[in-house]
Coordinates of C-alpha atoms in Angstrom, one line a residue:
M1 CA 0.5 0.4 -0.3
R2 CA 1.3 3.3 -0.5
I3 CA 0.9 6.0 1.8
F4 CA 1.1 9.6 2.5
D5 CA 2.0 10.4 5.5
A6 CA 0.1 12.4 6.9
H7 CA 1.4 13.9 10.6
F8 CA 5.2 13.0 11.5
H9 CA 7.8 14.9 13.8
I10 CA 11.3 16.4 12.7
I11 CA 13.3 17.2 15.8
D12 CA 16.6 18.7 14.6
F13 CA 18.8 20.1 17.9
D14 CA 20.7 22.9 15.2
F15 CA 18.2 24.6 16.0
P16 CA 15.8 25.6 19.1
I17 CA 14.0 23.3 21.1
I18 CA 11.7 24.6 23.7
E19 CA 10.8 22.7 27.2
N20 CA 7.2 22.4 27.0
Q21 CA 5.8 21.6 30.2
G22 CA 8.6 19.8 31.6
Y23 CA 9.1 18.1 28.5
I24 CA 12.1 18.4 25.6
P25 CA 12.7 15.5 23.2
P26 CA 14.8 13.5 21.5
S27 CA 16.5 14.3 19.0
Y28 CA 15.0 13.2 15.7
V29 CA 16.4 14.4 12.1
V30 CA 15.5 13.5 8.8
E31 CA 17.8 10.4 8.4
D32 CA 16.2 8.8 11.3
Y33 CA 12.7 9.2 9.9
Q34 CA 14.1 8.3 6.9
K35 CA 15.4 4.8 7.9
E36 CA 12.7 3.9 10.3
T37 CA 10.6 4.6 7.1
A38 CA 12.4 2.6 4.7
N39 CA 10.7 -0.4 4.3
F40 CA 7.2 1.3 4.1
N41 CA 5.8 2.5 0.6
I42 CA 5.8 6.4 1.9
K43 CA 5.3 8.6 -1.4
G44 CA 4.9 11.8 0.4
G45 CA 4.5 13.3 3.4
A46 CA 3.6 16.5 5.6
I47 CA 6.6 17.7 8.9
V48 CA 4.3 19.0 11.9
S49 CA 5.7 21.3 13.8
G50 CA 5.7 20.9 17.2
S51 CA 4.5 22.5 20.8
F52 CA 8.6 22.6 21.6
Q53 CA 9.3 24.1 18.5
G54 CA 6.8 27.0 19.1
F55 CA 8.1 29.8 15.9
D56 CA 10.7 28.6 14.5
Q57 CA 11.1 27.8 10.9
N58 CA 14.4 27.1 9.8
Y59 CA 14.3 23.5 11.2
L60 CA 11.7 23.2 8.9
L61 CA 12.8 24.9 5.9
K62 CA 16.4 22.5 5.9
A63 CA 14.0 19.8 6.7
L64 CA 11.7 20.3 4.2
K65 CA 14.8 20.4 1.5
K66 CA 16.0 17.5 2.4
L67 CA 13.2 15.1 1.9
G68 CA 11.8 17.1 -1.2
P69 CA 9.4 18.4 -3.1
A70 CA 7.0 15.1 -2.3
F71 CA 6.7 16.6 1.1
C72 CA 4.9 19.4 2.8
G73 CA 5.3 21.5 5.8
V74 CA 2.5 21.9 8.3
T75 CA 3.9 25.1 10.4
Q76 CA 3.3 27.5 13.6
L77 CA 3.0 31.1 13.4
P78 CA 2.6 34.0 15.3
Y79 CA -0.6 36.7 14.7
T80 CA 1.7 38.8 13.8
V81 CA 3.6 36.9 11.2
T82 CA 3.3 39.3 7.3
D83 CA 2.4 38.1 4.4
D84 CA 5.7 37.9 3.0
E85 CA 7.1 35.9 5.9
I86 CA 4.0 33.1 4.3
L87 CA 4.0 33.1 1.0
H88 CA 8.2 33.1 1.5
L89 CA 7.2 29.5 3.7
H90 CA 4.3 28.2 1.2
N91 CA 7.0 28.6 -1.5
N92 CA 9.6 26.7 -0.6
G93 CA 6.8 24.0 1.0
A94 CA 4.1 24.8 3.8
R95 CA 0.7 24.0 3.2
A96 CA -0.7 24.1 6.6
L97 CA -0.9 26.4 9.7
R98 CA -1.2 24.4 13.0
F99 CA -3.3 25.8 16.0
N100 CA -1.7 23.3 19.2
I101 CA -3.9 23.5 22.4
Q102 CA -3.6 20.8 23.8
R103 CA 0.0 21.8 24.1
G104 CA 0.9 25.0 23.3
G105 CA 3.8 27.0 21.2
S106 CA 1.6 28.2 18.6
E107 CA -0.6 31.3 18.2
D108 CA -3.8 31.5 20.6
L109 CA -7.0 30.1 19.7
S110 CA -8.8 33.5 19.8
K111 CA -7.2 34.1 16.8
L112 CA -8.2 30.9 14.6
D113 CA -11.1 32.6 13.1
S114 CA -9.0 35.8 11.5
F115 CA -5.9 33.9 11.1
A116 CA -7.3 30.7 9.4
R117 CA -9.0 32.5 7.3
R118 CA -6.0 34.4 6.2
V119 CA -3.4 32.1 5.1
Y120 CA -6.6 30.6 3.4
D121 CA -7.2 33.0 1.3
L122 CA -3.4 34.1 0.5
V123 CA -1.9 30.5 -0.2
G124 CA -4.9 28.2 0.4
W125 CA -3.5 26.5 3.7
H126 CA -6.1 24.8 5.7
S127 CA -5.5 24.9 10.0
E128 CA -4.8 22.1 12.2
L129 CA -6.0 22.0 15.6
Y130 CA -4.2 19.8 18.2
I131 CA -7.2 19.5 20.5
D132 CA -8.8 17.0 22.8
A133 CA -12.5 16.5 20.4
K134 CA -14.7 16.9 24.0
H135 CA -13.8 20.9 23.8
L136 CA -15.3 21.4 20.4
P137 CA -18.7 22.4 21.2
E138 CA -16.7 25.9 22.4
I139 CA -15.4 26.3 19.3
T140 CA -18.3 24.5 16.6
S141 CA -19.7 27.0 15.2
T142 CA -16.7 29.0 14.1
I143 CA -14.6 25.8 12.5
E144 CA -18.1 25.6 10.8
A145 CA -17.8 28.6 9.0
L146 CA -14.4 28.4 7.8
P147 CA -12.9 26.9 4.8
A148 CA -11.0 23.9 5.3
I149 CA -9.8 22.2 8.9
S150 CA -8.6 19.6 10.6
I151 CA -8.2 17.4 13.7
D152 CA -5.1 15.6 15.2
H153 CA -5.4 12.6 16.5
L154 CA -8.9 11.2 16.1
G155 CA -10.3 13.8 18.6
L156 CA -8.3 11.9 20.9
S157 CA -10.9 11.1 23.7
E158 CA -13.6 8.9 23.2
E159 CA -16.3 11.5 25.1
G160 CA -15.3 13.6 21.7
L161 CA -16.1 11.8 19.4
P162 CA -19.7 12.7 18.6
H163 CA -18.4 16.3 18.6
L164 CA -16.0 15.3 16.3
L165 CA -18.7 12.8 13.8
K166 CA -20.2 16.9 13.8
L167 CA -17.5 18.6 12.4
V168 CA -17.0 15.4 10.1
E169 CA -20.9 15.8 7.8
K170 CA -19.6 19.2 7.9
G171 CA -16.5 18.1 5.9
V172 CA -13.6 18.4 8.7
H173 CA -10.4 16.2 8.2
V174 CA -9.0 14.2 11.0
K175 CA -5.9 12.7 11.4
A176 CA -5.6 8.7 11.8
T177 CA -2.5 9.5 13.9
G178 CA -1.1 8.5 17.3
F179 CA -2.6 5.3 18.5
G180 CA -1.3 4.7 20.9
R181 CA -1.9 8.0 22.8
V182 CA -5.8 8.5 22.5
E183 CA -8.1 7.4 24.8
L184 CA -11.0 6.0 22.2
D185 CA -11.4 3.0 20.9
V186 CA -9.5 3.7 17.7
K187 CA -11.1 0.7 15.6
N188 CA -14.3 2.5 15.9
A189 CA -13.1 5.5 15.7
L190 CA -11.5 4.3 12.0
Q191 CA -14.7 3.4 11.0
S192 CA -17.1 5.6 12.2
I193 CA -15.7 8.6 10.6
Y194 CA -15.2 6.6 7.5
N195 CA -18.8 6.1 7.3
V196 CA -20.3 10.2 7.7
N197 CA -17.3 10.7 5.2
P198 CA -15.1 8.5 3.7
D199 CA -12.3 11.5 2.5
A200 CA -12.1 12.5 6.2
L201 CA -9.6 10.7 7.0
M202 CA -5.7 11.3 6.5
F203 CA -3.2 7.8 7.7
G204 CA 0.4 10.3 9.2
T205 CA 3.1 7.7 11.2
D206 CA 3.1 10.4 14.1
L207 CA 6.8 9.6 14.5
P208 CA 9.0 9.8 16.7
S209 CA 5.9 9.4 18.9
T210 CA 6.6 12.2 21.2
R211 CA 5.1 11.9 24.4
A212 CA 2.9 8.9 23.4
K213 CA 2.0 5.7 25.5
R214 CA 3.0 3.9 22.8
P215 CA 5.0 5.2 19.9
F216 CA 3.9 4.1 16.5
E217 CA 4.2 1.1 15.6
Y218 CA 3.7 -1.1 11.8
A219 CA 0.5 -2.9 13.5
D220 CA -1.5 0.6 13.1
I221 CA -0.9 0.2 9.1
E222 CA -2.1 -3.3 9.6
T223 CA -5.4 -2.3 11.5
I224 CA -6.1 -0.1 8.7
Q225 CA -6.0 -3.0 6.2
Q226 CA -7.7 -5.3 7.9
L227 CA -10.3 -2.9 8.5
F228 CA -10.9 -1.3 5.1
D229 CA -11.4 -3.0 1.5
E230 CA -8.0 -2.1 -0.7
Q231 CA -9.7 0.8 -1.8
A232 CA -11.2 2.3 1.4
A233 CA -7.3 2.0 2.4
D234 CA -5.9 3.8 0.2
K235 CA -7.5 7.1 0.8
I236 CA -7.4 6.9 4.3
L237 CA -3.3 5.8 3.6
Y238 CA -2.9 7.9 1.0
K239 CA -5.7 9.5 -1.2
N240 CA -7.5 11.2 1.1
A241 CA -3.9 13.8 2.1
Q242 CA -1.7 13.8 -0.6
Q243 CA -5.5 15.9 -1.7
W244 CA -5.3 17.8 1.2
Y245 CA -2.6 18.7 1.6
R246 CA -1.9 19.3 -2.8
V247 CA 1.4 17.8 -3.1

């Protein structure tokens, strides 16, 4: 099966790393990622900026240059960023704006509506939310009105799944990632989301699985292959994300 890895991290200590909630991640450079995924049929992917990277863009630009044009970046930016800076990032492979509600390190959620619209209108980026889906009702009306949004890690919690599914009905995409960090029935969540919108799920390895109770393992891919037929699995593992990121 071909894979578009819609969610992984590169951690390069040649660039600023910020302690977050008492946590400092391990080094995980492009070569580590390539070695760990060498036996997977990875055709592209999205490097996601973590809480511990704040607003640093230089690590991302270096990693994208190394990985090549099949890969793109999901970045965290301050609200004060200029249009020229956004355009520069876009021209070098960035394709989405991240709001990290769960861990911090990104712009405040109060800026979601105007900032998400701004990057979408300027360069066509969607915005990604790392948030426990049980908190989605507080911002549902905002999300429903925005042009393009995705939610990380299946929304994290069983309590949040019904709220997540309501947004999936409205066109919100969901990262099928972090199976070892969520507090929900992964198989039920995958099937429920797919049944609501077959285009919504986007698989990612979540490597190197920072702070996860269980790191990514190949069985996570096999879970998708076992739950879905070949055509559906291809959508989840490759096609949905490849089209969403337009890489």
